[in-house]
XYZ file of C-alpha atoms in Angstrom:
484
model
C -9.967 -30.179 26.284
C -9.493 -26.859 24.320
C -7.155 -28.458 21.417
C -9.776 -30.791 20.754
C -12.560 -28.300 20.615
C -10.736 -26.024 18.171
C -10.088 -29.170 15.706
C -13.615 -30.015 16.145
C -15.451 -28.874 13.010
C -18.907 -28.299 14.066
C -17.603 -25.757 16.456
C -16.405 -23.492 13.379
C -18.789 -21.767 11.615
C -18.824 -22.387 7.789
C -18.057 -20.523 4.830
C -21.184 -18.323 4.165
C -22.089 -19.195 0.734
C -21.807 -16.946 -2.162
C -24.016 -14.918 -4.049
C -24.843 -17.409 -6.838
C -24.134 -14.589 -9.285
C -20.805 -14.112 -7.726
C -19.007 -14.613 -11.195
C -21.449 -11.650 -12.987
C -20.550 -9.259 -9.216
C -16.891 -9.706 -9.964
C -16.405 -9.103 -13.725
C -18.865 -6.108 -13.224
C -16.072 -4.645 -10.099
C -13.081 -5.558 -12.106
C -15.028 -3.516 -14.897
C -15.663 -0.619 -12.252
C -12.209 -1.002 -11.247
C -10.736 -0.306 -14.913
C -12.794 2.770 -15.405
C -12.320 4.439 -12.484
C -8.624 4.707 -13.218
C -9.248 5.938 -16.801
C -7.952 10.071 -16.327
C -5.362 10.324 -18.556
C -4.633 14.624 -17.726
C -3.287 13.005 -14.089
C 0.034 12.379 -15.555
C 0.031 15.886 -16.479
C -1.400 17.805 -13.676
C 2.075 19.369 -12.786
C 2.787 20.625 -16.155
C -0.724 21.800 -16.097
C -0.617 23.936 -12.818
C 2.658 25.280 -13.587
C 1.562 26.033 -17.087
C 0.141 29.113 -19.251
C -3.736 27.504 -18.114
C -2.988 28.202 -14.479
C 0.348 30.037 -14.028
C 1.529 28.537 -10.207
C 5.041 28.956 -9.346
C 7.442 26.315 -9.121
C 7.639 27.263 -5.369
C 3.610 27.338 -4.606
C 3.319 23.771 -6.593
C 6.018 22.307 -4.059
C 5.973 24.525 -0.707
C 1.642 24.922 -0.418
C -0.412 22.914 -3.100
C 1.412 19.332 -2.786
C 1.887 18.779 0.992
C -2.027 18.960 1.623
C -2.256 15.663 0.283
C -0.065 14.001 2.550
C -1.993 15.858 5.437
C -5.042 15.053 4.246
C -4.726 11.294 3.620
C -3.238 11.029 7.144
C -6.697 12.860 8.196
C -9.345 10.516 6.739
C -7.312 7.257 6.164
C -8.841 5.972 9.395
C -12.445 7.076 9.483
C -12.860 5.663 5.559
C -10.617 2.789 7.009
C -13.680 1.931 9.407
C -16.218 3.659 7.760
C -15.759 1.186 4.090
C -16.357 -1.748 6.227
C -19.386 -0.733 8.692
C -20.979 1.089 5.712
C -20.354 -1.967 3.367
C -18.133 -0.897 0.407
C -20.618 0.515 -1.642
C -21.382 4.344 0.064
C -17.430 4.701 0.303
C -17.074 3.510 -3.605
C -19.653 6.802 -4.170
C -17.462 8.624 -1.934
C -14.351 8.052 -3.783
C -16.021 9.163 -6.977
C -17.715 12.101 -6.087
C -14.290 12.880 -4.606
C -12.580 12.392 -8.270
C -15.043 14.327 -9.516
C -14.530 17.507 -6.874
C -10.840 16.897 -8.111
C -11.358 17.746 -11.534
C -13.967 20.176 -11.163
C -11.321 22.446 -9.454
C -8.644 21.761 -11.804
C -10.406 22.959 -14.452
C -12.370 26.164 -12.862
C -10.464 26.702 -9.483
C -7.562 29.489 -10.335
C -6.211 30.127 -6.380
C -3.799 28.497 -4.054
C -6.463 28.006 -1.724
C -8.610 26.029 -4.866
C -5.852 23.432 -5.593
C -5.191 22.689 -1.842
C -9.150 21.827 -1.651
C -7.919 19.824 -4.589
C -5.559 18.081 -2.928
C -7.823 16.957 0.156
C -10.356 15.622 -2.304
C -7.403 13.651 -3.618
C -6.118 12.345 -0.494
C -9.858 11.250 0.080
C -9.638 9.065 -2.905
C -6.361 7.710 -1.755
C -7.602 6.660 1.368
C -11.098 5.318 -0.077
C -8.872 2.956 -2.359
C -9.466 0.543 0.697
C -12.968 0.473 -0.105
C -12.149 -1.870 -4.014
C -9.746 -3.868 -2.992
C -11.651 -4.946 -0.339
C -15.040 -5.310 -1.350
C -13.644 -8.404 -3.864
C -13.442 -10.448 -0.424
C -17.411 -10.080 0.098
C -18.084 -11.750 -2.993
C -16.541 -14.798 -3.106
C -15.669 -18.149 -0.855
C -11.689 -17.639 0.962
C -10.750 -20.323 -1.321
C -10.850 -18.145 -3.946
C -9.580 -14.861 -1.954
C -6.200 -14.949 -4.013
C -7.396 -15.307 -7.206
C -10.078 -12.534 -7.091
C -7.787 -10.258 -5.552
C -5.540 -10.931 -8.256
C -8.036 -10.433 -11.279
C -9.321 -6.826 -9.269
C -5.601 -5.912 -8.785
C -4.853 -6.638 -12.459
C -7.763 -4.538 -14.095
C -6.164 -1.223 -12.247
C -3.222 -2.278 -13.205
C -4.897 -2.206 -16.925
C -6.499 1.091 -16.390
C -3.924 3.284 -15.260
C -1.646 1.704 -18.131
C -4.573 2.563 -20.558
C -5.188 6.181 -19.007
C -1.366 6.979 -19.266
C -1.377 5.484 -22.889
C -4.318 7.624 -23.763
C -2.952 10.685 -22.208
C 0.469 10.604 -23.840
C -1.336 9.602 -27.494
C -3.692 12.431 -26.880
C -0.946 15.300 -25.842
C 2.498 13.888 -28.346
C 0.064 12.713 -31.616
C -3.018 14.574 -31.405
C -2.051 17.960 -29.633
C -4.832 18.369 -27.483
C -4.425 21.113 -24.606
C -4.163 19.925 -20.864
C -7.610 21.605 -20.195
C -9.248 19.027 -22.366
C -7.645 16.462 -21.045
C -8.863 17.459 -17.762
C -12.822 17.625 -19.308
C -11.735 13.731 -20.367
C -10.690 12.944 -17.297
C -14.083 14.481 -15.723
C -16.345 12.898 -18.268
C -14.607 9.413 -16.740
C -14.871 10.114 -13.621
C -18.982 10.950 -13.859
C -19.240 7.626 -15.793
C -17.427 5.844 -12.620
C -19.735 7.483 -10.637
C -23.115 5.930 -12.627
C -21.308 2.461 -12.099
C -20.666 2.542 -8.523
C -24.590 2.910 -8.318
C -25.303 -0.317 -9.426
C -22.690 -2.253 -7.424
C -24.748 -4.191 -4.795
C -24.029 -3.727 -1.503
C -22.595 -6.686 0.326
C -24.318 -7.924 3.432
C -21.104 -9.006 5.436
C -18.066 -7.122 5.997
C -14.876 -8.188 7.644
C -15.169 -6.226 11.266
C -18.628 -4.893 12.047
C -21.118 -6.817 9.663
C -20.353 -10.207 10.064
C -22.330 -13.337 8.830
C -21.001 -15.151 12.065
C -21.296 -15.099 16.036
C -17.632 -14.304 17.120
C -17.877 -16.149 19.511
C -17.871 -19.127 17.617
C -13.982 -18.445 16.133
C -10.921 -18.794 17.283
C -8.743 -15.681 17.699
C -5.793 -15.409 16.444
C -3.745 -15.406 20.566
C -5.948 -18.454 21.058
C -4.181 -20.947 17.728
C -1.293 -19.575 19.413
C -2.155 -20.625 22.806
C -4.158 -24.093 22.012
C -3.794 -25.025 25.868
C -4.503 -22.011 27.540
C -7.693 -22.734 28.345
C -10.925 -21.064 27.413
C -10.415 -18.499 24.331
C -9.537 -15.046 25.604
C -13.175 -13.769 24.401
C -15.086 -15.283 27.305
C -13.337 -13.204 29.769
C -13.556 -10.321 28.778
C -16.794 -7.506 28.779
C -19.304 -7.834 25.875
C -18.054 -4.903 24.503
C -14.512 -6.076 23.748
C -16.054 -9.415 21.742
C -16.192 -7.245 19.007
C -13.521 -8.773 16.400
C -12.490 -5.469 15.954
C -11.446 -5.067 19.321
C -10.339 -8.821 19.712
C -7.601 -7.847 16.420
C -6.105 -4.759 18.355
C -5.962 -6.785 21.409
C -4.062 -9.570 19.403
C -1.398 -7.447 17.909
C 0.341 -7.117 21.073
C 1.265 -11.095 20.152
C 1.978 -10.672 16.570
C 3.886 -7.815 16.466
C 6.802 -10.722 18.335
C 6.703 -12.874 14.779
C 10.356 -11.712 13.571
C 9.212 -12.339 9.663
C 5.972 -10.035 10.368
C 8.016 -7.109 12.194
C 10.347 -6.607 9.332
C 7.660 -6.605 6.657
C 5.816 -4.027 8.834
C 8.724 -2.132 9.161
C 9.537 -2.383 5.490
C 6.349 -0.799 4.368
C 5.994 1.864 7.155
C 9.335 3.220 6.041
C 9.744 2.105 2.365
C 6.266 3.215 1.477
C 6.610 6.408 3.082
C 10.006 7.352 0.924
C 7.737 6.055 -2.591
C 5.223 8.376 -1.785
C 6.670 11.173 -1.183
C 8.942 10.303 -4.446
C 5.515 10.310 -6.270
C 4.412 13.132 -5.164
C 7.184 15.478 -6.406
C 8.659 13.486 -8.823
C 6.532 15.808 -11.733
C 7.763 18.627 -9.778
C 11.450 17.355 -10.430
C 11.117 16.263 -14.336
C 9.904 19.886 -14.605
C 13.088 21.334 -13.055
C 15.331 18.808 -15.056
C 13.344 19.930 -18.637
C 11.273 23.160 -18.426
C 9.812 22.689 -21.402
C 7.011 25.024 -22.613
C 6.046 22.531 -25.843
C 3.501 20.235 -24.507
C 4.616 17.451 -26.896
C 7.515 16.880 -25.682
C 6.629 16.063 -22.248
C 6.099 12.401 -21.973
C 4.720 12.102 -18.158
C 1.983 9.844 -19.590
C 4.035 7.169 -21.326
C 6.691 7.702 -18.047
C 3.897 6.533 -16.485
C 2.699 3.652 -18.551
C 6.201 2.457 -18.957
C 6.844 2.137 -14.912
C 2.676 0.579 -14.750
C 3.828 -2.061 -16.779
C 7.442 -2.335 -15.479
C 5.735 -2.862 -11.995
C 3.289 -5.806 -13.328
C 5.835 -7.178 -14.320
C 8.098 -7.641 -11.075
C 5.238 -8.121 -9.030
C 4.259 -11.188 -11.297
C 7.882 -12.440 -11.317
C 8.179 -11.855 -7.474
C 5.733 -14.754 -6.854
C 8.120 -17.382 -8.385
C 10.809 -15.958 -5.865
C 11.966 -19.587 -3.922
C 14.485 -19.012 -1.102
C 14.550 -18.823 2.944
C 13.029 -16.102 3.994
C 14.061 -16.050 7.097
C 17.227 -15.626 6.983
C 17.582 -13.568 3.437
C 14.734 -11.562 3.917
C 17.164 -8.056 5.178
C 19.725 -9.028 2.747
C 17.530 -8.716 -0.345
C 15.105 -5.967 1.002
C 18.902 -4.244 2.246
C 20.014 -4.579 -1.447
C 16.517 -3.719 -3.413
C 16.818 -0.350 -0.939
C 20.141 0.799 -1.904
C 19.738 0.372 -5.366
C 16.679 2.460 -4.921
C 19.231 5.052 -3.128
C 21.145 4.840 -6.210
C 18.224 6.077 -8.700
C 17.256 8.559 -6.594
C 20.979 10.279 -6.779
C 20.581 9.793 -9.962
C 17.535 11.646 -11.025
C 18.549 14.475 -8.630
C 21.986 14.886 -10.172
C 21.584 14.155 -14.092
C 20.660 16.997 -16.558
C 19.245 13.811 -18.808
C 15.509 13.949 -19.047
C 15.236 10.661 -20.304
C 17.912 9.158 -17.888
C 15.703 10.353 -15.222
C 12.573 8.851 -16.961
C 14.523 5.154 -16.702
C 15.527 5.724 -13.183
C 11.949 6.769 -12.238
C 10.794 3.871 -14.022
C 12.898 1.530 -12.650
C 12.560 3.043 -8.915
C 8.974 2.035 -9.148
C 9.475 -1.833 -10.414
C 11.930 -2.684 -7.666
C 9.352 -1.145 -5.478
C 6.279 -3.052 -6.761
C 8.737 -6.210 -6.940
C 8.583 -6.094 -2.725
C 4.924 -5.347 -2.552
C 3.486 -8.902 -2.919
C 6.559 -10.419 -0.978
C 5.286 -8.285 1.670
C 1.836 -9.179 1.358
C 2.563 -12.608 1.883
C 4.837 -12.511 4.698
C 2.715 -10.352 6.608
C -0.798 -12.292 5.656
C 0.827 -16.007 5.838
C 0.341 -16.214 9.553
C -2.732 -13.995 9.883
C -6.660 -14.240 9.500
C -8.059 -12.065 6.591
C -9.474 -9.916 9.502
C -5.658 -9.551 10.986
C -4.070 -9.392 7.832
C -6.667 -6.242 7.079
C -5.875 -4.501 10.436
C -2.714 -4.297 10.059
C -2.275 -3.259 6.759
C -4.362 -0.791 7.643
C -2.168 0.498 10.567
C 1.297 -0.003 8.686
C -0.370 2.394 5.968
C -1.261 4.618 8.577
C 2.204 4.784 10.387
C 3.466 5.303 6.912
C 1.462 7.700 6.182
C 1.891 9.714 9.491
C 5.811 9.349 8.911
C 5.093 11.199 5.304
C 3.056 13.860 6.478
C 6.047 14.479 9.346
C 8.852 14.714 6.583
C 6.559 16.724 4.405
C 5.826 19.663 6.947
C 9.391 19.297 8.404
C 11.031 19.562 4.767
C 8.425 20.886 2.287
C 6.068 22.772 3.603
C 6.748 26.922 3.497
C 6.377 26.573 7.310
C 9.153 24.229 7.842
C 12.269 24.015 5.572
C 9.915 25.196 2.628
C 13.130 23.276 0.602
C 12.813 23.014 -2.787
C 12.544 19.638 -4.933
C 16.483 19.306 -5.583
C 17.501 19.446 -2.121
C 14.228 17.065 -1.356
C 15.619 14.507 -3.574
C 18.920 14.706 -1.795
C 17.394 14.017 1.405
C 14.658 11.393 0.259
C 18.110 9.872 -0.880
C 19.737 10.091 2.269
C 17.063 8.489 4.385
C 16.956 5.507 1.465
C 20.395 5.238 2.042
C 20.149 5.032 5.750
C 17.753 2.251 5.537
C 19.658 0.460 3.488
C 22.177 0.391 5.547
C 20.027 -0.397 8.734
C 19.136 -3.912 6.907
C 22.106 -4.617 5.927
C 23.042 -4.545 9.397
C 19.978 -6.675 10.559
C 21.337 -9.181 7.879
C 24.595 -9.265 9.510
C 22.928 -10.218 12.773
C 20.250 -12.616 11.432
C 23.796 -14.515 9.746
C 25.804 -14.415 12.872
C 22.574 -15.655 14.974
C 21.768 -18.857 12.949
C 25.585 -19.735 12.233
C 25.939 -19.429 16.205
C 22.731 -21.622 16.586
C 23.838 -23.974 13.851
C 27.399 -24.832 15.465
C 25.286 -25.221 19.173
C 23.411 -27.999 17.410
C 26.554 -29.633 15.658
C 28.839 -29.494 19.632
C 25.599 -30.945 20.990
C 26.839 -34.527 20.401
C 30.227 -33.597 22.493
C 28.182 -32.819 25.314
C 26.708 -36.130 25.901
C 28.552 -36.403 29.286
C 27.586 -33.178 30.865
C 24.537 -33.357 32.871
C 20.907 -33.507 32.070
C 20.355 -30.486 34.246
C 23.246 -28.313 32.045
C 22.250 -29.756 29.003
C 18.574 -28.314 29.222
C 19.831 -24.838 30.153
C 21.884 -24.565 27.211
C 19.497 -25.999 25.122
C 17.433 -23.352 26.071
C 19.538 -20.280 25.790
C 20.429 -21.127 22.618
C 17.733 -22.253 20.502
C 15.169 -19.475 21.922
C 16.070 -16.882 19.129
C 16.226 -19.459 16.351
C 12.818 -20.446 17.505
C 11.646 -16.967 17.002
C 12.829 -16.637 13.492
C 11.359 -19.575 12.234
């Protein structure tokens, strides 16, 4: 029988062991990790462009330069998507630092429009090739150790981009260095990144196309769901399709049903795509609030720092987060949103620099509070390979949202708006998706309290008939089934 192949042990295929230097691998990532995210001029590449070193326009900053990068992430997030794990980590890890270096070469010599949009797709390369670190940890080490690992390589960027804004900040407010040096600083980094990633060993296994077992010999993800459906769904179909890659897309058409894994997608499609495009021109905004020509007095860097650590913080305390997801999920996602709403009036409308520093900063914690709530709602059910595919097409959808708003709104040949009535719009759609879960909350309450009173009149019913009984049962207890 199926059920008692699938609990049979020798028909899994073990845990490959690690590299018995595994321990040496991952201190020397987490090390790569840190200083790749040492640039400290990136919290002040705004000021810069709009500054006496390049002389942009408020309008060419918003309406041509910035909306390449949401174009351009959409463009290669795929192809580096596939290409980190058939290529094994380590060429995409070069890629992403050759791109950071292409970056910063054209801040400091380009001096066109047409330079700082080539900027701007080198950028959205290293977005996209961020895929390529936090997934390389998994290669290393045993699964029993997956959460840990992930948690040290997640901690030293944390570390670095609180140490780059730090160092950015000290370097502009105490020791009055020019923008343009801070861009040679961030270069010098950047090269030095580069000479690490070349002695990061490349893994031999990867989660999709390099694997260390048959697939064959696992269980899909349709087949734990299906334990007595017979043979597993890879043995009927061509060769071609037993690739796991292909055997994940074909599974998602089952997942996507999981009511707890649906939302969470959702969440971070939609959510994700309002941050980003709140990063993106949130520079663009403190610059319109305080056009300041003294460099000293702009405090992007500790901003910056201040919302790094802010984040760390809530994503920490987020873990220790103990209720019933199931049915509070929309509720506190529905509330976390519209405060979000909230901020985002707020640094549109005040004239308060530093009132729209703490509503920046604290637009970014609630954010990063969700993140790992989200993680593990999404992953709890799923294999690693799964849990990797579709994070990788949520952040796609989210990104292909973004680049629609951007080009609809920002970009000179759509709206062409400028960052005030952005903000009112980015608060808009914040506040209609706040409202949207609040309204999913409403249902998810009146569904359970209907299912809960079913189960308490099921000892009246005794006397009906076995037939009637049955039918009920069945109506009723089918959609709290599905939100378990």
């Amino acid at each position: 029988m199926m059920p008692a192949e699938t609990e049979n042990p020798e028909k899994q295929p073990p845990d490959p062991l690690p590299d018995p230097r595994w321990k040496l691998l991952v201190v020397y990532l987490c090390f790569y990790g840190f200083m790749s995210q040492i640039r400290p001029g990136e919290s002040f590449i705004t000021p810069y462009l709009m500054g006496t070193e390049k002389n942009f326009t408020k309008e060419e900053v918003t309406n041509e330069i910035t909306p390449v990068l949401s174009y351009s992430y959409m463009a290669v997030l795929v192809p580096i998507f596939l290409l980190t794990d058939y290529l094994r980590y380590k060429p995409v890890l070069m890629l992403q630092s050759l791109s950071h270096i292409s970056v910063w070469l054209l801040l400091i010599f380009g001096s066109s429009i047409l330079a700082m949009q080539f900027m701007e797709f080198f950028y959205g390369i290293t977005m996209a090739a961020r895929v390529a670190y936090s997934s390389y940890i998994f290669s290393l080490v045993t699964p029993s150790r997956y959460q840990r690992m992930a948690s040290y390589s997640r901690s030293a960027v944390l570390l670095g981009i609180f140490t780059s804004s730090v160092l950015g900040q000290l370097c502009i407010t105490v020791g009055g260095t020019t923008f343009m040096t801070l861009n040679y600083i961030s270069l010098g980094f950047m090269c030095f990144a580069l000479i690490l990633t070349l002695f990061l060993e490349r893994p031999k296994r990867s989660l999709f196309f390099n694997r260390s077992d048959p697939v064959c010999n696992g269980t899909s993800e349709l087949d734990k769901m299906n334990p007595g459906a017979g043979d597993p769904v890879w043995h009927k179909a061509p060769a071609w399709q037993n690739m796991v890659f292909f055997r994940m897309l074909k599974e998602l058409k089952t997942i996507v049903r999981l009511p707890q894994l649906r939302l969470w997608s959702l969440w971070w499609i939609f959510n994700s795509a309002g941050y980003y495009l709140m990063l993106y021109y949130v520079q663009i905004l403190w610059n319109a609030v305080y056009p300041t020509r003294d460099k000293r007095k702009i405090y992007n860097g500790g901003v910056e720092a201040a919302s790094t650590l802010l984040g760390a913080i809530t994503s920490f305390a987020a873990g220790y987060v103990k209720i019933r997801w199931t049915v509070w999920s929309e509720l506190v996602i529905g509330v976390v949103t519209a405060f979000q709403a909230g901020l985002l009036l707020l640094m549109n409308t005040t004239t308060d620099i530093w009132l729209c520093y703490v509503a920046y900063i604290l637009f970014r914690g609630s954010y990063q509070f969700l993140v790992p709530i989200a993680i593990f709602q999404i992953a709890a059910s799923l294999s690693k390979e799964l849990c990797a595919l579709v994070f990788g097409i949520n952040t796609f959808l989210a990104t292909v949202l973004k680049s629609i708003i951007t080009i609809i709104i920002t970009d000179k040949r759509g709206l062409g708006l400028s960052v005030h009535p952005q903000f009112y719009i980015y608060f808009g759609y914040f506040t209609l998706l706040a409202v949207a879960y609040f309204t999913a909350f409403v249902y998810v309450v009146v569904k359970h309290d209907l299912c809960r009173k079913h189960q308490e009149a099921a000892p009246a019913k005794e006397l009906s008939s076995p037939a009637e009984d049955v039918q009920s049962c069945a109506r009723n207890t089918e959609p709290a089934s599905s939100e378990a």
